[in-house]
Amino acid sequence: MTTSGVDTISNLPSNILDGILGCLPLKDAVKTSILSKDWRYKWVTRQKLDFDEKNVQEFTLHIFSGNEYHLPSQIFTFQQLWHLELGRCLFHPPPDFKGFEKLINLDLQCVIFDPAIIRNLISKCPLLERLRLNWCTDFDILEIDAANLKCFDFVGISKSICFKNTPMLRNVTVWLDSKVLTDPSPIYSNITKFFHYMPSLRELDLCGSTLEYLTMGGVPESPPTALNNVGSLRISSMYFRNAEEVSGAVYLITSCPKLQELTIECETVGTVVEPVIQFFRAQSVSCGVVKLLQSVQMCYFTGFEMEMEFMKFILACAPVLEEIFIWNVAQYFHRGTKMMDEIKQFCRVSPNVRFKFEEAFIDPELP
């Protein structure tokens, strides 16, 4: 609407425009995109969503505004839904919510909910195969009871993660925030509890402070049987800063008899930690124990003494090792390419190891 050539509607505050668009049927709101360039995307900020089709099978919604967004109640009636992906919203099912009986993939990112809701939701999704919880509400105890779950991805804070009924679970990725290490009332999610029931585990990815937190409660003498079939292991944020953390990594590596691929993402530590060095030098008993390991990737490797001792350990315990790939930004290598010449001289039980070395160059002038 214009008065004397002035567009009065376009100049209204955004909250009023959102209210006007929210009163229109969705199809009419979308049609406003042809009014002008300024109106092309105004409809996408509309808070109210209408669903005339109750046969929705895939639903993805990411909210980028700073306002708390409550999901429309219609979503909880989508009985044909198999894929649900939500970002930055409030997730509160109604009391009579019966679940998503056909849901296979559940992906929640920065979603706020009552922690008890997730356990109830999972129990009402009997076909769930993939579950992703990234930076959602903090948990004290997160229990996963999902008979068909195959992939689990968690990023955030949880004092304890317990897999109670996950016979099909193959891929697990957990990134715990460092806050769990300093919590005044910890619930130690130790290795025994964590690997309680996942007999089909094949790929394990422990990131952030996960490994350090898992080993705070100590490690069992007999490795968890869940590690028996792990073929791919990735440990990120490996600081090599204390013997306890390093011994936890070594324990994990040597407890996977079928391990074939190992990836370590190092964190730069410039100070030599003597207990870590002594720990690695005492690992002669581990010679040849990782019998099937074929490939090792060391990302952000700097070449400090603790990392070099780790390389000696790997070369000594992997009789069929085929390749070691080392990568970092050129500016962060401690000794540059000379480091590779030194590594090639280390004793190794595999006669056919190929060494690959890659350094990325970043222009210091770039912001």
mmCIF file of C-alpha atoms in Angstrom:
data_model
loop_
_atom_site.group_PDB
_atom_site.id
_atom_site.type_symbol
_atom_site.label_atom_id
_atom_site.label_comp_id
_atom_site.label_asym_id
_atom_site.label_seq_id
_atom_site.Cartn_x
_atom_site.Cartn_y
_atom_site.Cartn_z
ATOM 1 C CA MET A 1 0.000 0.000 0.000
ATOM 2 C CA THR A 2 1.350 3.412 -0.936
ATOM 3 C CA THR A 3 0.307 6.958 0.007
ATOM 4 C CA SER A 4 1.580 9.818 -2.181
ATOM 5 C CA GLY A 5 4.129 7.469 -3.718
ATOM 6 C CA VAL A 6 5.458 6.276 -0.343
ATOM 7 C CA ASP A 7 5.583 2.528 0.346
ATOM 8 C CA THR A 8 4.152 2.486 3.875
ATOM 9 C CA ILE A 9 3.981 -1.274 4.295
ATOM 10 C CA SER A 10 7.611 -2.001 3.405
ATOM 11 C CA ASN A 11 8.739 0.540 5.984
ATOM 12 C CA LEU A 12 6.843 -1.062 8.844
ATOM 13 C CA PRO A 13 8.867 -2.698 11.678
ATOM 14 C CA SER A 14 9.871 -6.281 10.924
ATOM 15 C CA ASN A 15 7.766 -7.732 13.760
ATOM 16 C CA ILE A 16 4.652 -6.120 12.317
ATOM 17 C CA LEU A 17 5.487 -7.366 8.822
ATOM 18 C CA ASP A 18 5.960 -10.869 10.242
ATOM 19 C CA GLY A 19 2.552 -10.603 11.872
ATOM 20 C CA ILE A 20 0.918 -9.544 8.600
ATOM 21 C CA LEU A 21 2.599 -12.359 6.657
ATOM 22 C CA GLY A 22 1.585 -14.794 9.381
ATOM 23 C CA CYS A 23 -2.084 -13.919 8.877
ATOM 24 C CA LEU A 24 -1.911 -14.790 5.193
ATOM 25 C CA PRO A 25 -2.238 -18.333 3.839
ATOM 26 C CA LEU A 26 1.252 -19.691 3.161
ATOM 27 C CA LYS A 27 0.783 -19.668 -0.632
ATOM 28 C CA ASP A 28 -0.238 -15.996 -0.543
ATOM 29 C CA ALA A 29 2.702 -15.146 1.709
ATOM 30 C CA VAL A 30 5.084 -16.746 -0.799
ATOM 31 C CA LYS A 31 3.494 -14.730 -3.622
ATOM 32 C CA THR A 32 4.663 -11.489 -1.969
ATOM 33 C CA SER A 33 8.161 -12.355 -3.187
ATOM 34 C CA ILE A 34 7.274 -10.986 -6.643
ATOM 35 C CA LEU A 35 6.392 -7.507 -5.360
ATOM 36 C CA SER A 36 9.966 -6.217 -5.398
ATOM 37 C CA LYS A 37 13.561 -7.142 -4.600
ATOM 38 C CA ASP A 38 12.987 -6.058 -0.992
ATOM 39 C CA TRP A 39 10.070 -8.461 -0.690
ATOM 40 C CA ARG A 40 11.726 -11.443 -2.349
ATOM 41 C CA TYR A 41 12.686 -13.164 0.898
ATOM 42 C CA LYS A 42 10.484 -11.484 3.504
ATOM 43 C CA TRP A 43 8.124 -14.447 3.594
ATOM 44 C CA VAL A 44 10.836 -16.812 4.839
ATOM 45 C CA THR A 45 10.906 -14.964 8.199
ATOM 46 C CA ARG A 46 7.267 -15.804 8.804
ATOM 47 C CA GLN A 47 6.871 -17.405 12.232
ATOM 48 C CA LYS A 48 3.703 -19.344 11.500
ATOM 49 C CA LEU A 49 3.897 -22.443 9.321
ATOM 50 C CA ASP A 50 0.824 -24.025 7.756
ATOM 51 C CA PHE A 51 0.627 -27.659 6.729
ATOM 52 C CA ASP A 52 -2.282 -28.614 4.537
ATOM 53 C CA GLU A 53 -0.660 -31.942 3.624
ATOM 54 C CA LYS A 54 -0.594 -34.364 6.567
ATOM 55 C CA ASN A 55 1.440 -37.008 4.497
ATOM 56 C CA VAL A 56 4.821 -35.282 5.168
ATOM 57 C CA GLN A 57 7.760 -37.721 5.039
ATOM 58 C CA GLU A 58 10.775 -35.399 5.279
ATOM 59 C CA PHE A 59 10.921 -32.228 7.348
ATOM 60 C CA THR A 60 13.913 -29.895 7.803
ATOM 61 C CA LEU A 61 13.735 -26.613 9.703
ATOM 62 C CA HIS A 62 16.646 -24.369 10.756
ATOM 63 C CA ILE A 63 15.876 -21.116 12.516
ATOM 64 C CA PHE A 64 18.521 -18.405 12.151
ATOM 65 C CA SER A 65 16.849 -15.593 14.103
ATOM 66 C CA GLY A 66 17.699 -14.958 17.728
ATOM 67 C CA ASN A 67 14.136 -15.512 18.887
ATOM 68 C CA GLU A 68 13.039 -18.757 20.534
ATOM 69 C CA TYR A 69 10.910 -20.627 18.048
ATOM 70 C CA HIS A 70 8.258 -23.119 19.141
ATOM 71 C CA LEU A 71 7.582 -25.887 16.650
ATOM 72 C CA PRO A 72 4.072 -25.956 15.189
ATOM 73 C CA SER A 73 2.003 -28.627 16.899
ATOM 74 C CA GLN A 74 1.111 -30.138 13.504
ATOM 75 C CA ILE A 75 4.625 -31.566 13.212
ATOM 76 C CA PHE A 76 3.905 -34.031 15.998
ATOM 77 C CA THR A 77 1.063 -35.510 13.953
ATOM 78 C CA PHE A 78 3.226 -36.472 10.956
ATOM 79 C CA GLN A 79 2.882 -40.244 11.143
ATOM 80 C CA GLN A 80 4.626 -40.827 7.790
ATOM 81 C CA LEU A 81 7.734 -38.893 8.791
ATOM 82 C CA TRP A 82 11.030 -40.753 8.244
ATOM 83 C CA HIS A 83 13.482 -37.800 8.288
ATOM 84 C CA LEU A 84 13.331 -34.985 10.875
ATOM 85 C CA GLU A 85 16.041 -32.307 11.045
ATOM 86 C CA LEU A 86 15.681 -29.316 13.360
ATOM 87 C CA GLY A 87 17.985 -26.441 14.262
ATOM 88 C CA ARG A 88 17.698 -23.664 16.853
ATOM 89 C CA CYS A 89 14.188 -24.172 18.144
ATOM 90 C CA LEU A 90 12.199 -25.381 21.148
ATOM 91 C CA PHE A 91 11.130 -29.035 21.035
ATOM 92 C CA HIS A 92 8.200 -29.792 23.343
ATOM 93 C CA PRO A 93 5.845 -32.566 22.168
ATOM 94 C CA PRO A 94 2.276 -32.420 23.486
ATOM 95 C CA PRO A 95 1.274 -34.844 26.288
ATOM 96 C CA ASP A 96 -0.647 -37.054 23.857
ATOM 97 C CA PHE A 97 2.297 -37.380 21.448
ATOM 98 C CA LYS A 98 2.417 -40.965 20.164
ATOM 99 C CA GLY A 99 5.821 -40.812 18.509
ATOM 100 C CA PHE A 100 7.025 -41.166 14.936
ATOM 101 C CA GLU A 101 6.553 -44.831 14.137
ATOM 102 C CA LYS A 102 8.340 -44.582 10.771
ATOM 103 C CA LEU A 103 11.141 -42.178 11.722
ATOM 104 C CA ILE A 104 14.586 -43.357 10.602
ATOM 105 C CA ASN A 105 16.728 -40.237 10.853
ATOM 106 C CA LEU A 106 16.558 -37.739 13.738
ATOM 107 C CA ASP A 107 18.923 -34.747 13.582
ATOM 108 C CA LEU A 108 18.709 -32.083 16.308
ATOM 109 C CA GLN A 109 21.144 -29.160 16.366
ATOM 110 C CA CYS A 110 21.023 -26.424 19.030
ATOM 111 C CA VAL A 111 17.548 -27.593 20.024
ATOM 112 C CA ILE A 112 16.201 -26.891 23.513
ATOM 113 C CA PHE A 113 14.155 -29.555 25.295
ATOM 114 C CA ASP A 114 13.622 -31.278 28.598
ATOM 115 C CA PRO A 115 16.317 -34.020 28.761
ATOM 116 C CA ALA A 116 13.669 -36.598 29.667
ATOM 117 C CA ILE A 117 11.957 -35.941 26.338
ATOM 118 C CA ILE A 118 14.739 -37.551 24.308
ATOM 119 C CA ARG A 119 14.513 -40.894 26.087
ATOM 120 C CA ASN A 120 10.742 -40.885 25.620
ATOM 121 C CA LEU A 121 11.053 -39.797 21.993
ATOM 122 C CA ILE A 122 13.533 -42.547 21.130
ATOM 123 C CA SER A 123 11.290 -45.173 22.695
ATOM 124 C CA LYS A 124 8.461 -43.980 20.436
ATOM 125 C CA CYS A 125 10.554 -44.226 17.263
ATOM 126 C CA PRO A 126 11.020 -48.005 16.890
ATOM 127 C CA LEU A 127 12.663 -47.790 13.433
ATOM 128 C CA LEU A 128 15.227 -45.109 14.325
ATOM 129 C CA GLU A 129 18.589 -45.804 12.661
ATOM 130 C CA ARG A 130 20.460 -42.485 12.842
ATOM 131 C CA LEU A 131 20.498 -40.127 15.820
ATOM 132 C CA ARG A 132 22.378 -36.840 15.922
ATOM 133 C CA LEU A 133 22.359 -34.509 18.957
ATOM 134 C CA ASN A 134 24.651 -31.515 18.480
ATOM 135 C CA TRP A 135 24.850 -28.711 21.044
ATOM 136 C CA CYS A 136 21.388 -29.351 22.410
ATOM 137 C CA THR A 137 20.313 -29.251 26.052
ATOM 138 C CA ASP A 138 22.954 -30.508 28.531
ATOM 139 C CA PHE A 139 22.476 -33.988 29.976
ATOM 140 C CA ASP A 140 23.371 -35.516 33.310
ATOM 141 C CA ILE A 141 22.675 -39.013 32.016
ATOM 142 C CA LEU A 142 21.864 -39.789 28.401
ATOM 143 C CA GLU A 143 20.501 -43.305 27.917
ATOM 144 C CA ILE A 144 20.189 -44.691 24.409
ATOM 145 C CA ASP A 145 17.697 -47.545 24.066
ATOM 146 C CA ALA A 146 17.111 -48.049 20.344
ATOM 147 C CA ALA A 147 17.120 -51.559 18.939
ATOM 148 C CA ASN A 148 17.597 -50.470 15.306
ATOM 149 C CA LEU A 149 20.043 -47.606 15.830
ATOM 150 C CA LYS A 150 23.077 -47.800 13.517
ATOM 151 C CA CYS A 151 24.680 -44.346 13.762
ATOM 152 C CA PHE A 152 25.008 -42.082 16.816
ATOM 153 C CA ASP A 153 26.551 -38.596 16.746
ATOM 154 C CA PHE A 154 26.735 -36.468 19.896
ATOM 155 C CA VAL A 155 28.341 -33.060 20.432
ATOM 156 C CA GLY A 156 27.848 -31.208 23.689
ATOM 157 C CA ILE A 157 27.775 -31.925 27.431
ATOM 158 C CA SER A 158 26.695 -35.129 29.117
ATOM 159 C CA LYS A 159 28.065 -36.504 32.365
ATOM 160 C CA SER A 160 27.201 -40.029 31.319
ATOM 161 C CA ILE A 161 26.267 -41.697 28.032
ATOM 162 C CA CYS A 162 24.908 -45.199 28.364
ATOM 163 C CA PHE A 163 23.940 -47.493 25.501
ATOM 164 C CA LYS A 164 21.375 -49.888 26.963
ATOM 165 C CA ASN A 165 19.913 -51.676 23.954
ATOM 166 C CA THR A 166 21.773 -50.948 20.728
ATOM 167 C CA PRO A 167 22.576 -54.312 19.084
ATOM 168 C CA MET A 168 22.786 -52.780 15.573
ATOM 169 C CA LEU A 169 24.933 -49.743 16.446
ATOM 170 C CA ARG A 170 27.930 -49.539 14.071
ATOM 171 C CA ASN A 171 29.134 -45.920 14.041
ATOM 172 C CA VAL A 172 29.635 -43.814 17.189
ATOM 173 C CA THR A 173 30.912 -40.229 17.293
ATOM 174 C CA VAL A 174 31.092 -38.378 20.611
ATOM 175 C CA TRP A 175 32.531 -34.904 21.201
ATOM 176 C CA LEU A 176 32.347 -33.824 24.836
ATOM 177 C CA ASP A 177 32.932 -30.221 25.842
ATOM 178 C CA SER A 178 35.822 -29.665 28.274
ATOM 179 C CA LYS A 179 33.318 -28.475 30.903
ATOM 180 C CA VAL A 180 32.685 -32.108 31.817
ATOM 181 C CA LEU A 181 36.256 -32.323 33.148
ATOM 182 C CA THR A 182 35.676 -29.617 35.758
ATOM 183 C CA ASP A 183 32.113 -30.386 36.779
ATOM 184 C CA PRO A 184 31.801 -30.197 40.589
ATOM 185 C CA SER A 185 29.475 -33.221 40.682
ATOM 186 C CA PRO A 186 30.728 -35.601 37.968
ATOM 187 C CA ILE A 187 29.040 -38.840 37.027
ATOM 188 C CA TYR A 188 31.996 -40.666 35.582
ATOM 189 C CA SER A 189 31.065 -42.077 32.205
ATOM 190 C CA ASN A 190 33.839 -44.624 32.384
ATOM 191 C CA ILE A 191 34.844 -47.013 29.642
ATOM 192 C CA THR A 192 32.913 -49.969 31.083
ATOM 193 C CA LYS A 193 29.634 -48.029 31.208
ATOM 194 C CA PHE A 194 30.149 -46.360 27.863
ATOM 195 C CA PHE A 195 30.784 -49.597 25.968
ATOM 196 C CA HIS A 196 28.224 -51.577 27.930
ATOM 197 C CA TYR A 197 26.118 -52.780 24.991
ATOM 198 C CA MET A 198 27.118 -52.196 21.377
ATOM 199 C CA PRO A 199 28.186 -55.584 19.983
ATOM 200 C CA SER A 200 28.113 -54.437 16.337
ATOM 201 C CA LEU A 201 30.415 -51.415 16.751
ATOM 202 C CA ARG A 202 32.693 -50.913 13.724
ATOM 203 C CA GLU A 203 33.657 -47.216 13.644
ATOM 204 C CA LEU A 204 34.502 -45.151 16.732
ATOM 205 C CA ASP A 205 35.244 -41.428 16.795
ATOM 206 C CA LEU A 206 36.152 -39.828 20.145
ATOM 207 C CA CYS A 207 36.592 -36.065 19.973
ATOM 208 C CA GLY A 208 37.140 -33.104 22.266
ATOM 209 C CA SER A 209 37.497 -34.141 25.909
ATOM 210 C CA THR A 210 35.734 -37.492 25.483
ATOM 211 C CA LEU A 211 38.722 -39.793 25.885
ATOM 212 C CA GLU A 212 40.097 -37.911 28.871
ATOM 213 C CA TYR A 213 36.692 -37.971 30.556
ATOM 214 C CA LEU A 214 36.143 -41.677 29.889
ATOM 215 C CA THR A 215 39.468 -42.592 31.477
ATOM 216 C CA MET A 216 38.986 -40.442 34.598
ATOM 217 C CA GLY A 217 37.343 -43.428 36.244
ATOM 218 C CA GLY A 218 40.213 -45.720 35.276
ATOM 219 C CA VAL A 219 40.288 -48.520 32.716
ATOM 220 C CA PRO A 220 39.309 -52.171 33.223
ATOM 221 C CA GLU A 221 41.933 -54.911 32.964
ATOM 222 C CA SER A 222 39.806 -56.773 30.437
ATOM 223 C CA PRO A 223 38.888 -54.564 27.458
ATOM 224 C CA PRO A 224 35.175 -54.176 26.654
ATOM 225 C CA THR A 225 33.951 -56.773 24.182
ATOM 226 C CA ALA A 226 32.339 -53.942 22.203
ATOM 227 C CA LEU A 227 35.813 -53.106 20.868
ATOM 228 C CA ASN A 228 36.329 -56.568 19.391
ATOM 229 C CA ASN A 229 35.093 -55.635 15.909
ATOM 230 C CA VAL A 230 36.163 -51.983 15.649
ATOM 231 C CA GLY A 231 37.978 -51.505 12.357
ATOM 232 C CA SER A 232 38.216 -47.698 12.278
ATOM 233 C CA LEU A 233 39.233 -45.515 15.225
ATOM 234 C CA ARG A 234 39.636 -41.738 15.330
ATOM 235 C CA ILE A 235 40.873 -39.769 18.325
ATOM 236 C CA SER A 236 40.890 -35.995 18.029
ATOM 237 C CA SER A 237 42.236 -33.287 20.325
ATOM 238 C CA MET A 238 45.103 -35.546 21.380
ATOM 239 C CA TYR A 239 47.210 -33.207 23.513
ATOM 240 C CA PHE A 240 49.949 -35.644 24.628
ATOM 241 C CA ARG A 241 49.888 -33.551 27.802
ATOM 242 C CA ASN A 242 49.696 -36.187 30.507
ATOM 243 C CA ALA A 243 50.491 -39.852 30.850
ATOM 244 C CA GLU A 244 46.931 -40.722 31.906
ATOM 245 C CA GLU A 245 45.410 -39.354 28.701
ATOM 246 C CA VAL A 246 48.063 -40.996 26.534
ATOM 247 C CA SER A 247 47.732 -44.329 28.319
ATOM 248 C CA GLY A 248 43.975 -44.157 27.673
ATOM 249 C CA ALA A 249 44.621 -43.744 23.950
ATOM 250 C CA VAL A 250 47.103 -46.607 23.909
ATOM 251 C CA TYR A 251 44.652 -48.774 25.864
ATOM 252 C CA LEU A 252 41.950 -48.062 23.310
ATOM 253 C CA ILE A 253 44.197 -48.743 20.316
ATOM 254 C CA THR A 254 45.519 -52.024 21.678
ATOM 255 C CA SER A 255 42.015 -53.131 22.756
ATOM 256 C CA CYS A 256 40.727 -53.226 19.164
ATOM 257 C CA PRO A 257 42.059 -56.528 17.744
ATOM 258 C CA LYS A 258 40.534 -55.867 14.296
ATOM 259 C CA LEU A 259 41.657 -52.249 13.998
ATOM 260 C CA GLN A 260 42.681 -51.416 10.437
ATOM 261 C CA GLU A 261 42.439 -47.610 10.213
ATOM 262 C CA LEU A 262 43.664 -45.175 12.868
ATOM 263 C CA THR A 263 43.368 -41.386 12.736
ATOM 264 C CA ILE A 264 44.898 -39.115 15.365
ATOM 265 C CA GLU A 265 44.273 -35.374 15.367
ATOM 266 C CA CYS A 266 46.987 -33.823 17.505
ATOM 267 C CA GLU A 267 46.864 -30.589 19.461
ATOM 268 C CA THR A 268 50.038 -28.529 19.492
ATOM 269 C CA VAL A 269 51.932 -28.861 22.779
ATOM 270 C CA GLY A 270 55.286 -27.087 22.827
ATOM 271 C CA THR A 271 56.400 -28.223 26.261
ATOM 272 C CA VAL A 272 58.062 -31.612 26.592
ATOM 273 C CA VAL A 273 56.145 -33.766 29.074
ATOM 274 C CA GLU A 274 58.655 -36.230 30.482
ATOM 275 C CA PRO A 275 56.109 -38.713 31.998
ATOM 276 C CA VAL A 276 54.516 -39.097 28.556
ATOM 277 C CA ILE A 277 57.883 -39.827 26.956
ATOM 278 C CA GLN A 278 58.738 -42.371 29.643
ATOM 279 C CA PHE A 279 55.347 -44.031 29.216
ATOM 280 C CA PHE A 280 55.901 -44.593 25.502
ATOM 281 C CA ARG A 281 59.425 -45.897 26.039
ATOM 282 C CA ALA A 282 58.009 -48.487 28.452
ATOM 283 C CA GLN A 283 55.616 -49.912 25.844
ATOM 284 C CA SER A 284 57.904 -52.657 24.576
ATOM 285 C CA VAL A 285 55.290 -55.185 25.743
ATOM 286 C CA SER A 286 52.981 -53.816 23.020
ATOM 287 C CA CYS A 287 55.224 -54.964 20.191
ATOM 288 C CA GLY A 288 53.119 -56.433 17.387
ATOM 289 C CA VAL A 289 49.828 -56.322 19.292
ATOM 290 C CA VAL A 290 47.846 -54.306 16.719
ATOM 291 C CA LYS A 291 47.976 -57.132 14.236
ATOM 292 C CA LEU A 292 45.653 -55.827 11.499
ATOM 293 C CA LEU A 293 46.426 -52.097 11.492
ATOM 294 C CA GLN A 294 47.124 -50.984 7.928
ATOM 295 C CA SER A 295 46.682 -47.216 7.765
ATOM 296 C CA VAL A 296 47.570 -44.381 10.162
ATOM 297 C CA GLN A 297 46.812 -40.699 9.682
ATOM 298 C CA MET A 298 48.397 -38.091 11.924
ATOM 299 C CA CYS A 299 46.694 -34.719 11.439
ATOM 300 C CA TYR A 300 48.161 -31.477 12.835
ATOM 301 C CA PHE A 301 51.326 -33.397 13.681
ATOM 302 C CA THR A 302 54.104 -31.006 14.804
ATOM 303 C CA GLY A 303 57.032 -33.329 15.427
ATOM 304 C CA PHE A 304 57.563 -32.654 19.117
ATOM 305 C CA GLU A 305 59.194 -35.401 21.115
ATOM 306 C CA MET A 306 55.971 -36.797 22.618
ATOM 307 C CA GLU A 307 54.477 -37.259 19.132
ATOM 308 C CA MET A 308 57.675 -38.817 17.815
ATOM 309 C CA GLU A 309 57.624 -41.352 20.647
ATOM 310 C CA PHE A 310 54.025 -42.170 19.709
ATOM 311 C CA MET A 311 55.195 -42.846 16.140
ATOM 312 C CA LYS A 312 57.817 -45.247 17.487
ATOM 313 C CA PHE A 313 55.091 -47.042 19.420
ATOM 314 C CA ILE A 314 52.860 -47.383 16.341
ATOM 315 C CA LEU A 315 55.676 -48.651 14.140
ATOM 316 C CA ALA A 316 56.595 -51.214 16.784
ATOM 317 C CA CYS A 317 53.104 -52.640 17.314
ATOM 318 C CA ALA A 318 51.690 -52.896 13.749
ATOM 319 C CA PRO A 319 53.204 -55.830 11.793
ATOM 320 C CA VAL A 320 51.098 -55.323 8.628
ATOM 321 C CA LEU A 321 51.151 -51.507 8.564
ATOM 322 C CA GLU A 322 51.092 -50.213 4.982
ATOM 323 C CA GLU A 323 50.889 -46.425 5.213
ATOM 324 C CA ILE A 324 51.519 -43.521 7.555
ATOM 325 C CA PHE A 325 50.202 -40.149 6.424
ATOM 326 C CA ILE A 326 51.373 -37.031 8.284
ATOM 327 C CA TRP A 327 49.780 -33.628 7.720
ATOM 328 C CA ASN A 328 49.896 -30.126 9.137
ATOM 329 C CA VAL A 329 50.119 -26.472 8.175
ATOM 330 C CA ALA A 330 53.745 -25.739 7.277
ATOM 331 C CA GLN A 331 54.142 -23.004 9.889
ATOM 332 C CA TYR A 332 53.373 -25.431 12.714
ATOM 333 C CA PHE A 333 55.874 -28.155 11.958
ATOM 334 C CA HIS A 334 58.497 -28.255 14.669
ATOM 335 C CA ARG A 335 61.335 -29.590 12.541
ATOM 336 C CA GLY A 336 59.974 -29.517 9.002
ATOM 337 C CA THR A 337 60.832 -32.186 6.460
ATOM 338 C CA LYS A 338 63.901 -33.345 8.408
ATOM 339 C CA MET A 339 61.411 -34.873 10.811
ATOM 340 C CA MET A 340 60.360 -37.394 8.162
ATOM 341 C CA ASP A 341 63.926 -38.567 7.648
ATOM 342 C CA GLU A 342 64.148 -39.238 11.365
ATOM 343 C CA ILE A 343 60.832 -41.139 11.435
ATOM 344 C CA LYS A 344 61.946 -43.369 8.562
ATOM 345 C CA GLN A 345 64.872 -44.487 10.684
ATOM 346 C CA PHE A 346 62.650 -45.727 13.527
ATOM 347 C CA CYS A 347 62.500 -49.477 14.075
ATOM 348 C CA ARG A 348 59.370 -51.035 12.626
ATOM 349 C CA VAL A 349 57.907 -54.512 12.512
ATOM 350 C CA SER A 350 56.269 -54.004 9.117
ATOM 351 C CA PRO A 351 58.781 -54.050 6.246
ATOM 352 C CA ASN A 352 56.570 -52.294 3.693
ATOM 353 C CA VAL A 353 55.461 -49.051 5.326
ATOM 354 C CA ARG A 354 54.917 -46.111 2.965
ATOM 355 C CA PHE A 355 55.394 -42.667 4.462
ATOM 356 C CA LYS A 356 53.405 -39.748 3.097
ATOM 357 C CA PHE A 357 54.048 -36.207 4.202
ATOM 358 C CA GLU A 358 51.966 -33.160 3.349
ATOM 359 C CA GLU A 359 52.273 -29.574 4.522
ATOM 360 C CA ALA A 360 49.762 -26.902 3.673
ATOM 361 C CA PHE A 361 50.941 -23.338 3.192
ATOM 362 C CA ILE A 362 48.862 -20.434 4.428
ATOM 363 C CA ASP A 363 49.589 -16.893 3.304
ATOM 364 C CA PRO A 364 50.338 -14.899 6.498
ATOM 365 C CA GLU A 365 48.895 -11.826 4.788
ATOM 366 C CA LEU A 366 45.446 -13.394 4.636
ATOM 367 C CA PRO A 367 43.019 -12.388 7.430
#
